[in-house]
CSV table of C-alpha atoms in Angstrom, one decimal:
chain,number,residue,atom,x,y,z
A,17,MET,CA,2.8,-20.9,12.0
A,18,ALA,CA,4.6,-17.4,11.0
A,19,LEU,CA,4.0,-15.9,7.7
A,20,ALA,CA,6.8,-15.9,5.2
A,21,PRO,CA,7.8,-12.4,4.1
A,22,PHE,CA,6.8,-11.7,0.3
A,23,HIS,CA,9.0,-9.9,-2.1
A,24,LEU,CA,7.8,-7.4,-4.5
A,25,ALA,CA,9.5,-5.4,-7.4
A,26,PHE,CA,7.6,-2.3,-8.8
A,27,PRO,CA,8.4,0.5,-11.0
A,28,VAL,CA,8.9,4.1,-9.8
A,29,ASN,CA,10.2,7.2,-11.8
A,30,ASP,CA,11.9,9.1,-9.1
A,31,LEU,CA,13.9,7.1,-6.6
A,32,ASP,CA,14.4,10.3,-4.4
A,33,ALA,CA,10.7,10.6,-4.2
A,34,SER,CA,10.1,7.0,-3.6
A,35,ARG,CA,12.6,7.0,-0.8
A,36,VAL,CA,10.9,10.0,0.9
A,37,PHE,CA,7.4,8.5,0.4
A,38,TYR,CA,8.3,4.8,1.7
A,39,ARG,CA,10.7,5.8,4.3
A,40,GLU,CA,9.7,9.2,5.7
A,41,LEU,CA,5.7,8.9,5.2
A,42,LEU,CA,5.1,5.0,5.4
A,43,GLY,CA,7.9,4.4,8.1
A,44,CYS,CA,9.6,1.6,6.0
A,45,SER,CA,13.3,1.2,7.0
A,46,GLU,CA,15.8,1.0,4.0
A,47,GLY,CA,17.8,-1.6,3.2
A,48,ARG,CA,20.4,-2.2,0.2
A,49,SER,CA,20.3,0.2,-2.6
A,50,SER,CA,21.9,1.3,-5.9
A,51,ASP,CA,21.4,4.3,-8.4
A,52,GLU,CA,18.8,2.1,-9.9
A,53,TRP,CA,16.8,0.4,-6.9
A,54,ILE,CA,16.1,0.5,-3.2
A,55,ASP,CA,14.9,-2.2,-0.7
A,56,PHE,CA,12.4,-1.4,2.0
A,57,ASN,CA,11.1,-3.2,4.7
A,58,PHE,CA,7.4,-3.1,4.3
A,59,HIS,CA,6.5,-4.5,7.9
A,60,GLY,CA,8.8,-7.4,7.6
A,61,HIS,CA,8.3,-7.9,3.7
A,62,GLN,CA,10.9,-6.7,1.2
A,63,ILE,CA,9.5,-4.3,-1.4
A,64,VAL,CA,12.1,-2.8,-4.2
A,65,ALA,CA,11.4,0.2,-5.9
A,66,HIS,CA,13.3,-0.1,-9.4
A,67,LEU,CA,13.9,3.0,-11.3
A,68,ALA,CA,12.0,2.5,-14.5
A,69,PRO,CA,11.4,6.1,-15.9
A,70,ASP,CA,9.3,5.6,-18.7
A,71,SER,CA,7.0,2.9,-17.0
A,72,ALA,CA,5.3,5.4,-14.6
A,73,GLY,CA,2.3,7.6,-15.6
A,74,ASP,CA,-1.1,7.1,-16.2
A,75,HIS,CA,-2.2,5.8,-12.7
A,76,GLY,CA,1.0,3.7,-12.3
A,77,GLY,CA,-0.3,1.3,-15.1
A,78,ASP,CA,-3.8,0.5,-13.8
A,79,ARG,CA,-5.2,-2.2,-16.1
A,80,ALA,CA,-8.8,-1.9,-14.6
A,81,THR,CA,-11.0,-0.6,-11.9
A,82,ASN,CA,-13.1,-3.1,-9.8
A,83,HIS,CA,-16.2,-2.1,-8.1
A,84,VAL,CA,-15.9,-3.4,-4.4
A,85,ASP,CA,-18.5,-2.4,-2.1
A,86,GLY,CA,-19.4,0.7,-4.1
A,87,HIS,CA,-15.7,2.1,-4.7
A,88,GLY,CA,-13.8,1.7,-8.0
A,89,VAL,CA,-10.6,-0.1,-6.8
A,90,PRO,CA,-7.4,0.2,-9.2
A,91,VAL,CA,-6.1,-2.7,-10.5
A,92,PRO,CA,-3.2,-3.7,-9.8
A,93,HIS,CA,-2.4,-2.3,-6.2
A,94,PHE,CA,-0.6,-3.9,-3.3
A,95,GLY,CA,-0.6,-2.9,0.4
A,96,LEU,CA,-0.8,-4.3,4.1
A,97,VAL,CA,-3.3,-5.7,6.3
A,98,LEU,CA,-2.5,-4.1,9.7
A,99,GLY,CA,-3.9,-4.1,13.1
A,100,MET,CA,-6.6,-1.7,13.8
A,101,ASP,CA,-4.5,0.8,16.0
A,102,ASP,CA,-1.5,0.9,13.6
A,103,TRP,CA,-4.1,1.4,10.7
A,104,ARG,CA,-5.6,4.4,12.5
A,105,ALA,CA,-2.0,5.7,13.2
A,106,LEU,CA,-1.2,5.5,9.5
A,107,THR,CA,-4.6,7.1,8.7
A,108,ASP,CA,-3.7,10.0,11.0
A,109,ARG,CA,-0.2,10.5,9.6
A,110,LEU,CA,-1.5,10.3,5.8
A,111,GLU,CA,-4.3,12.9,6.6
A,112,ALA,CA,-1.8,15.1,8.4
A,113,ALA,CA,0.4,15.1,5.3
A,114,ALA,CA,-2.7,15.9,3.3
A,115,ILE,CA,-2.3,12.8,1.1
A,116,ASP,CA,-4.8,12.7,-2.0
A,117,PHE,CA,-6.6,9.4,-1.3
A,118,VAL,CA,-7.9,7.2,-4.2
A,119,ILE,CA,-10.4,6.1,-1.7
A,120,ALA,CA,-10.5,7.9,1.4
A,121,PRO,CA,-10.4,5.8,4.9
A,122,THR,CA,-13.7,4.0,5.1
A,123,VAL,CA,-15.2,0.9,6.5
A,124,ARG,CA,-16.5,-1.4,3.6
A,125,PHE,CA,-18.8,-4.4,4.0
A,126,ALA,CA,-20.1,-2.9,7.2
A,127,GLY,CA,-22.1,-5.4,9.3
A,128,LYS,CA,-21.1,-8.3,7.0
A,129,PRO,CA,-18.4,-10.9,7.0
A,130,GLY,CA,-15.1,-9.4,6.3
A,131,GLU,CA,-16.0,-6.0,7.5
A,132,GLN,CA,-12.8,-3.9,7.3
A,133,ALA,CA,-11.3,-0.5,7.5
A,134,THR,CA,-9.7,0.3,4.2
A,135,MET,CA,-7.8,3.1,2.3
A,136,PHE,CA,-6.1,3.5,-1.1
A,137,LEU,CA,-3.4,5.8,-2.1
A,138,ARG,CA,-0.8,6.3,-4.6
A,139,ASP,CA,2.8,6.6,-4.3
A,140,PRO,CA,4.7,9.5,-6.1
A,141,ALA,CA,5.2,7.3,-9.2
A,142,GLY,CA,1.4,6.5,-9.3
A,143,ASN,CA,1.5,2.8,-7.9
A,144,ALA,CA,-1.8,2.1,-6.1
A,145,LEU,CA,-1.5,0.9,-2.5
A,146,GLU,CA,-4.4,-0.3,0.0
A,147,PHE,CA,-4.0,-0.5,3.7
A,148,LYS,CA,-6.7,-2.5,5.6
A,149,ALA,CA,-7.6,-3.5,9.1
A,150,PHE,CA,-10.1,-5.7,10.7
A,151,ALA,CA,-11.7,-5.1,14.0
A,152,ASP,CA,-11.8,-9.1,14.2
A,153,PRO,CA,-8.6,-10.5,12.6
A,154,ASP,CA,-10.3,-13.9,12.1
A,155,GLN,CA,-12.4,-12.1,9.5
A,156,LEU,CA,-9.5,-11.8,7.0
A,157,PHE,CA,-10.8,-14.7,4.9
A,158,ALA,CA,-14.4,-14.8,6.0
A,159,ARG,CA,-17.0,-15.6,3.3
């Protein structure tokens, strides 16, 4: 069964910076847009950067940090589960661009159910994103 695409709208304080980050750095194609928002194709999912100049700031609105396998994970955050080759290619592209990671590329839950490669970063408005991959995709919901 194919997954249904999700839709996520999130605040940004600079549409031009968001356009560069999502289109050029993350490789998202651009859909419709206006002076107040931009649709992006986020690997088949629709994300929409909405201009909200007063909403960005202190870490994009983090309400908490949860400890997961020894790291402080920003809450809220969004992202994708990629194939391992795509995750490595994105990691290489982000490292080449000298991205300041919130949590640098790492493997968490090593040797345990749900072992995964993961990384966290922020967009120009401070929104936290996570990209992860599993060596065994069947471990996505492992307990």
